[in-house]
Coordinates of N, CA and C in Angstrom, one line a residue:
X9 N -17.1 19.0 -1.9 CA -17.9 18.2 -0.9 C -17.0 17.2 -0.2
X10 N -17.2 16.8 0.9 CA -16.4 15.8 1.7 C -17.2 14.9 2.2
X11 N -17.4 13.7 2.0 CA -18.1 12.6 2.3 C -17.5 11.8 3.7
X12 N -17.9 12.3 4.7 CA -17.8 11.3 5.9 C -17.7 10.0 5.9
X13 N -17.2 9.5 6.0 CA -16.7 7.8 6.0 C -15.7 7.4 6.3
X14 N -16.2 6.3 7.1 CA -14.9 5.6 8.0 C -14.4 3.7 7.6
X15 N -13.4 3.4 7.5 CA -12.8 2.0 6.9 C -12.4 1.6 7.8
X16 N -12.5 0.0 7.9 CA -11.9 -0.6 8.9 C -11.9 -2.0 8.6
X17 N -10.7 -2.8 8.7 CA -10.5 -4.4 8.9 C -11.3 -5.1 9.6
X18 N -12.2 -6.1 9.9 CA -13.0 -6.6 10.5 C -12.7 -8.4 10.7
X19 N -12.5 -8.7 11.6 CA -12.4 -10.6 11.4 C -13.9 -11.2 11.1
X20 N -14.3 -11.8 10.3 CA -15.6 -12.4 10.3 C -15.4 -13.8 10.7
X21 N -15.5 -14.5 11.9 CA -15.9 -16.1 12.1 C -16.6 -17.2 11.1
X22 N -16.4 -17.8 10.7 CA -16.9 -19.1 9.9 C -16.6 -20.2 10.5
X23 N -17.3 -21.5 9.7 CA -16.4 -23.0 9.7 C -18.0 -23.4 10.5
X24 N -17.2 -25.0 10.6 CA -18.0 -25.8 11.4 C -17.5 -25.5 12.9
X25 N -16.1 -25.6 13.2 CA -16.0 -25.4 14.5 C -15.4 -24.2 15.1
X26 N -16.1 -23.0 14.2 CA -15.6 -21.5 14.3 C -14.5 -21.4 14.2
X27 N -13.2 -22.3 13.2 CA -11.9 -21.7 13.3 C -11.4 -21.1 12.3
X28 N -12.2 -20.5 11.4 CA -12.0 -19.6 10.2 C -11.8 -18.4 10.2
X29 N -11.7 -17.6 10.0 CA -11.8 -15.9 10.0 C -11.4 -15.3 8.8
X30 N -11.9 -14.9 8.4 CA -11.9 -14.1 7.3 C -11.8 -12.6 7.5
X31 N -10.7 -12.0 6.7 CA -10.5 -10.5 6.7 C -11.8 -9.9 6.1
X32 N -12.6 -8.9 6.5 CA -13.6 -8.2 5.1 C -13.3 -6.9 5.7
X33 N -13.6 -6.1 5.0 CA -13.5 -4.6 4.4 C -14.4 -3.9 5.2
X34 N -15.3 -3.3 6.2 CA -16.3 -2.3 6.4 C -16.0 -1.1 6.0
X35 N -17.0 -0.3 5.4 CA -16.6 0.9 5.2 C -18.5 1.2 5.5
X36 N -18.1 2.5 6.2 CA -19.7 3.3 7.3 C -19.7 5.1 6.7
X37 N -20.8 5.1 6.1 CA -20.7 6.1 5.7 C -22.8 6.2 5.7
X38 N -23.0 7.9 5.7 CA -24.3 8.2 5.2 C -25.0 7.6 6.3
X39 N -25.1 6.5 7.2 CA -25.8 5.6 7.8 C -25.8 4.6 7.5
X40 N -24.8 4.0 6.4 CA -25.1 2.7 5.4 C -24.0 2.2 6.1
X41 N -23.8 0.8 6.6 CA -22.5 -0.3 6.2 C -22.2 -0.9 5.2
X42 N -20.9 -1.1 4.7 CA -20.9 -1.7 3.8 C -19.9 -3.1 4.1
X43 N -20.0 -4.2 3.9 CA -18.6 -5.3 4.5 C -18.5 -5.8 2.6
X44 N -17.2 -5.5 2.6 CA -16.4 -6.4 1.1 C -15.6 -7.1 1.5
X45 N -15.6 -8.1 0.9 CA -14.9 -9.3 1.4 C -12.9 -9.1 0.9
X46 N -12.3 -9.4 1.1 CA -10.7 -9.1 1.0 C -10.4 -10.4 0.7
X47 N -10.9 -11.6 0.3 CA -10.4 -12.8 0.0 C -9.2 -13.2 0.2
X48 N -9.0 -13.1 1.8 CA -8.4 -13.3 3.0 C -8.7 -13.8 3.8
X49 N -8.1 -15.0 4.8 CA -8.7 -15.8 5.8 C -7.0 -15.9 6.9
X50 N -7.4 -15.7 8.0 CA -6.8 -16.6 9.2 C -6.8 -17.7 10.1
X51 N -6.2 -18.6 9.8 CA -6.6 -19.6 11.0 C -6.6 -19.4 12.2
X52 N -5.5 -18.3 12.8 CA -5.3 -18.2 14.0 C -5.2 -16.6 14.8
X53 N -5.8 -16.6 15.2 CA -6.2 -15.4 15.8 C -5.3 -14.4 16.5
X54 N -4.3 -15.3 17.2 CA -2.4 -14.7 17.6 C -2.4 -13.8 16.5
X55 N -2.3 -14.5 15.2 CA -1.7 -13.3 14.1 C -2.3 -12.3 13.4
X56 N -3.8 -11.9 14.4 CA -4.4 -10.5 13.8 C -3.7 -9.7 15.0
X57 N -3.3 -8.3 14.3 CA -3.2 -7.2 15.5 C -4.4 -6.4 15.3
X58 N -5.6 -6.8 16.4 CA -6.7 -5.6 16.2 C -6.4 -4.3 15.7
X59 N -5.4 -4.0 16.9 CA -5.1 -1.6 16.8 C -4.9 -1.6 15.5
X60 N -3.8 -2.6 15.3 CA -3.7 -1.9 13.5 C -4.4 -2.3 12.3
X61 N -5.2 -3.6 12.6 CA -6.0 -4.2 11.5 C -4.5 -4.6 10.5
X62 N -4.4 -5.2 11.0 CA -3.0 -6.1 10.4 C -2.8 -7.6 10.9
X63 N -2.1 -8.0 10.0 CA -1.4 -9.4 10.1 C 0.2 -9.2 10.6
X64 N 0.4 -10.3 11.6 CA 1.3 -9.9 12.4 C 2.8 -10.7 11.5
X65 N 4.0 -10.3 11.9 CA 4.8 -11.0 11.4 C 5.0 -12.2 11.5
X66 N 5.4 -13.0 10.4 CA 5.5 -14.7 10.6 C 4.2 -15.5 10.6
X67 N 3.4 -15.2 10.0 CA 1.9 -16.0 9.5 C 2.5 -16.1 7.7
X68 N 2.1 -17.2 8.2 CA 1.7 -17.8 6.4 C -0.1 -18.4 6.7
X69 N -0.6 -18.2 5.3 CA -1.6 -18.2 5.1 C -2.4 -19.9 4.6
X70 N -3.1 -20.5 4.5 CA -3.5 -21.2 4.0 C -3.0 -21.6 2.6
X71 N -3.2 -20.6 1.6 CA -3.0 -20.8 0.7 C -1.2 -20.3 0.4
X72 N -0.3 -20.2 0.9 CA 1.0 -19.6 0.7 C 1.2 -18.8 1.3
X73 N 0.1 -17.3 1.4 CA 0.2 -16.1 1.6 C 1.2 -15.7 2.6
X74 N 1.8 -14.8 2.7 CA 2.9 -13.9 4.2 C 2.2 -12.9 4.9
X75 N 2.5 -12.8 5.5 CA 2.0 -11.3 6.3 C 2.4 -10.3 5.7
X76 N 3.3 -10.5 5.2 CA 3.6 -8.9 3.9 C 2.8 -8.5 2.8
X77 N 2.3 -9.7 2.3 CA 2.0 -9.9 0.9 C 0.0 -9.3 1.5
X78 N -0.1 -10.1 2.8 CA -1.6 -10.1 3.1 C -1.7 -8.1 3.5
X79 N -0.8 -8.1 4.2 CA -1.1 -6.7 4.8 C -0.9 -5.6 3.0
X80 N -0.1 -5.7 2.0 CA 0.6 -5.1 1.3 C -1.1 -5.2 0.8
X81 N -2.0 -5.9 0.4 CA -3.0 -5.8 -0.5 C -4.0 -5.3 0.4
X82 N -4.4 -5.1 1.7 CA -4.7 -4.7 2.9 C -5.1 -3.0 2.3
X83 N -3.2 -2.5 2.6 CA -3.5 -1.0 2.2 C -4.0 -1.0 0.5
X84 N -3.5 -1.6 0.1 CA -4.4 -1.3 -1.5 C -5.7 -1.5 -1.6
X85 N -6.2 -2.2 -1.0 CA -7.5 -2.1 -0.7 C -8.5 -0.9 -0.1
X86 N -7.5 -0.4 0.6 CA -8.2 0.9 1.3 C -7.7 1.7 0.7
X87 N -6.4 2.0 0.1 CA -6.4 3.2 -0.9 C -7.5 3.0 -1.7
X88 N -8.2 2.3 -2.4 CA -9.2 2.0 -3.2 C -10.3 2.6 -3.5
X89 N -10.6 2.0 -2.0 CA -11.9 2.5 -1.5 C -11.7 3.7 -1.3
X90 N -10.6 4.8 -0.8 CA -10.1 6.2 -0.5 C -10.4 7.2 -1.7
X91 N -9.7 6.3 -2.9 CA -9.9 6.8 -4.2 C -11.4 6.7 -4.6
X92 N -12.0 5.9 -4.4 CA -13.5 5.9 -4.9 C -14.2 6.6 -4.0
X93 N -13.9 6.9 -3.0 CA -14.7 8.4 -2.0 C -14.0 9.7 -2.8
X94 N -13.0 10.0 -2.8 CA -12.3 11.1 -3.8 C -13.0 11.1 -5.2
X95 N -13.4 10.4 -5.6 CA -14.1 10.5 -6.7 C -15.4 10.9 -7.3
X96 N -16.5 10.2 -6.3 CA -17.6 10.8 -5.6 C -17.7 12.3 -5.3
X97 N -16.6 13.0 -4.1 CA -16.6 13.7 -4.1 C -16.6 15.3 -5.1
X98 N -15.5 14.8 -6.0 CA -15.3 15.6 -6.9 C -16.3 15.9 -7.6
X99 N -16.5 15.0 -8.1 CA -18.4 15.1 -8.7 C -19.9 15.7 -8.2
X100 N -19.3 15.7 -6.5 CA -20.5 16.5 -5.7 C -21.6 15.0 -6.1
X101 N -21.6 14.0 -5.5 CA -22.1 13.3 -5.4 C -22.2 12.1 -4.1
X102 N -22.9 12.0 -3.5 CA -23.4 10.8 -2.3 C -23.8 9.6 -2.9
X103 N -22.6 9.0 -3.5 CA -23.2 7.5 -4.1 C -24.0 6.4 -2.7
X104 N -24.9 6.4 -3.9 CA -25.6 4.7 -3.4 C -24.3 3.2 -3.0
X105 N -24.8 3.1 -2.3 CA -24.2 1.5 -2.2 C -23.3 0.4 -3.5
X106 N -24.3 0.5 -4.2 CA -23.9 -0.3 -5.1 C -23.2 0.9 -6.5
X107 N -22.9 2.2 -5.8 CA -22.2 2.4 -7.1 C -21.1 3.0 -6.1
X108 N -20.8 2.8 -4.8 CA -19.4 3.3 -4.4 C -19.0 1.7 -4.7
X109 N -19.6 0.1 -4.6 CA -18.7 -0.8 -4.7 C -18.5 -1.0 -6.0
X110 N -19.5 -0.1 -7.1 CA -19.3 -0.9 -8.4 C -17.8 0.0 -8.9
X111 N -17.4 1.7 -8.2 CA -16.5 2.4 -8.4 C -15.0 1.6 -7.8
X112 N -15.3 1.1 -6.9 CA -14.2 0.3 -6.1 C -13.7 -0.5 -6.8
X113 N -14.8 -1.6 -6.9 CA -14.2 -2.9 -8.1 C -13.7 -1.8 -9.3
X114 N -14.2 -1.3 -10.1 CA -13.5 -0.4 -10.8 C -12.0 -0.6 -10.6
X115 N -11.8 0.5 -9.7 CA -10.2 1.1 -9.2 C -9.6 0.0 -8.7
X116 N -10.2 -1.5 -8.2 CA -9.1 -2.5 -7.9 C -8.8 -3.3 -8.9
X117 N -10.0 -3.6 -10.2 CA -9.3 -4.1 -11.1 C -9.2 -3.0 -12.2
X118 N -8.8 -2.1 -12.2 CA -8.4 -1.5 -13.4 C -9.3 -1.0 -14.9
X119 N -10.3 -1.3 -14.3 CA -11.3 -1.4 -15.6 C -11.6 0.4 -15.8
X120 N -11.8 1.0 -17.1 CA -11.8 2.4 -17.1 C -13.4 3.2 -16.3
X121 N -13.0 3.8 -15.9 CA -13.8 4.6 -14.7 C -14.9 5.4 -15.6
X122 N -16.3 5.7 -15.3 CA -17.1 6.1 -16.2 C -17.5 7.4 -15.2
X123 N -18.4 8.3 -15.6 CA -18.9 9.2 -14.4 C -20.4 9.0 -14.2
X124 N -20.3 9.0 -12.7 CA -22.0 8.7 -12.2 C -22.8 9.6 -13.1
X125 N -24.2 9.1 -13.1 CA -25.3 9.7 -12.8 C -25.7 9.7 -12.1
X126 N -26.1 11.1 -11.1 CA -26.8 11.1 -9.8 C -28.3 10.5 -9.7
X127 N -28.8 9.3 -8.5 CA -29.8 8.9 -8.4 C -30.9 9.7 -8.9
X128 N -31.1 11.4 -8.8 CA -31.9 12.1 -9.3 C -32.1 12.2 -10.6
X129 N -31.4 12.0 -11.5 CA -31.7 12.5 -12.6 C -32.3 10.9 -13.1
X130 N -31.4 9.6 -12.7 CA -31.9 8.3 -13.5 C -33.5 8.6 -12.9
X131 N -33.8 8.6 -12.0 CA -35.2 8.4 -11.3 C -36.0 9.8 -12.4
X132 N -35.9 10.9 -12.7 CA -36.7 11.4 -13.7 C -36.8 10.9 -15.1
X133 N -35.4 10.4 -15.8 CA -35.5 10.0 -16.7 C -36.2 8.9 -17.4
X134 N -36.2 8.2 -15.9 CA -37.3 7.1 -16.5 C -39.0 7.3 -16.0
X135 N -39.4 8.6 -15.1 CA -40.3 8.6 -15.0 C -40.9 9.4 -16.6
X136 N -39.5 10.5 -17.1 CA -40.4 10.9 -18.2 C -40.4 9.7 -19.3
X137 N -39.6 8.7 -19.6 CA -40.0 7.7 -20.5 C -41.1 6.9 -20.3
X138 N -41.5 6.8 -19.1 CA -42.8 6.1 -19.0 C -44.0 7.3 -19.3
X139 N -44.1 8.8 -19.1 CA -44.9 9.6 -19.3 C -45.3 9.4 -20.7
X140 N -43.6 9.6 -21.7 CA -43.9 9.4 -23.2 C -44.6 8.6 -23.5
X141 N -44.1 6.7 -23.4 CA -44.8 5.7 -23.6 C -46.2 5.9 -23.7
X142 N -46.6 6.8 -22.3 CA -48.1 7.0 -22.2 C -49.0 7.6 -23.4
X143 N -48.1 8.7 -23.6 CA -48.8 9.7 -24.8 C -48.7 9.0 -26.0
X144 N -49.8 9.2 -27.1 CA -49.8 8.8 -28.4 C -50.1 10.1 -29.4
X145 N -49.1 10.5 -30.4 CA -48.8 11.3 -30.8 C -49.8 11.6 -31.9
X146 N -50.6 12.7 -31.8 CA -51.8 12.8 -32.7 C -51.3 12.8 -34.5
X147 N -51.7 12.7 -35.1 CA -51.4 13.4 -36.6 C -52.8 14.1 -37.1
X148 N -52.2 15.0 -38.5 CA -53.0 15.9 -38.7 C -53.7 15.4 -39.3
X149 N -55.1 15.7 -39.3 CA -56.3 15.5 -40.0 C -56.3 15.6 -41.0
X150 N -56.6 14.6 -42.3 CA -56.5 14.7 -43.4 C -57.9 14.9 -43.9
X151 N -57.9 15.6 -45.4 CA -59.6 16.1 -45.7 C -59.4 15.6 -47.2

C-alpha cells in the first residue's frame, strides 16, 4: 500500500507585535492536515529560505541554536515522519491522526514501536463487549 502524503516546513506568526515565527511541521494526507510543532522559532524572516524550507546560513537562534544544528533536526524530523508513513504502510493500514503522531513521537524519541490496531477492529471489539455486558448468562436449573 502507498499512502499519499505530502511534508512541508511552514512559518507560524505569533507575539504581541507579530515578530515571532515558529517552524511547525504540516504533513496532508487522506484529506487531513496535520501541523507539529518543531520547537523552533525565528526572529527574522531574511533567514527562512521558503523553496527549501530551510534556515539560511549565519542565523543563530534565540536560544544558541545555528542554522546547521536547526536545519540538521529539520531533516530528522521528516525522515520521521517518512518512517512513520513506511510503517503504516507495511501493515496495510490508513492511520488516524493521532496514531500517525503517536507513531512519530515514537520514532523521534526512541520509545519501542508497537503494531496498530486498525480503527475496525477496536470499534467491533468494543461493540462486542458492550453486547456481552448486556447478556446475563443463564445457569442450569436445579430440581
Amino acid at each position: 500500500m502507498n499512502i499519499k502524503h505530502r511534508c512541508s516546513f511552514k512559518l507560524f506568526t505569533y507575539g504581541k507585535n507579530k515578530d515571532r515565527h515558529q517552524i511547525r511541521r504540516r504533513v496532508t494526507y487522506n484529506c487531513q492536515r496535520i501541523d507539529l510543532s518543531t520547537g523552533y522559532q525565528i526572529l527574522d524572516l531574511d533567514y527562512w529560505d521558503e523553496k527549501y524550507q530551510s534556515v539560511k546560513e549565519g542565523y543563530l537562534g534565540p536560544k544558541g541554536e545555528t542554522a546547521i544544528s536547526i536545519n540538521s533536526e529539520l531533516r530528522n524530523v521528516k525522515d520521521q515522519i517518512e518512517t512513520a508513513f513506511k510503517f503504516f504502510e507495511a501493515n496495510d493500514i490508513i492511520p488516524t491522526p493521532s496514531q500517525l503522531v503517536e507513531k512519530y513521537e515514537e520514532r523521534l524519541h526512541g520509545t519501542v514501536p508497537k503494531k496498530p490496531e486498525p480503527e475496525k477492529k477496536k470499534k467491533e471489539e468494543k461493540r462486542r463487549n458492550k453486547k456481552n455486558k448486556g447478556q446475563t448468562q443463564r445457569s442450569a436449573p436445579t430440581f
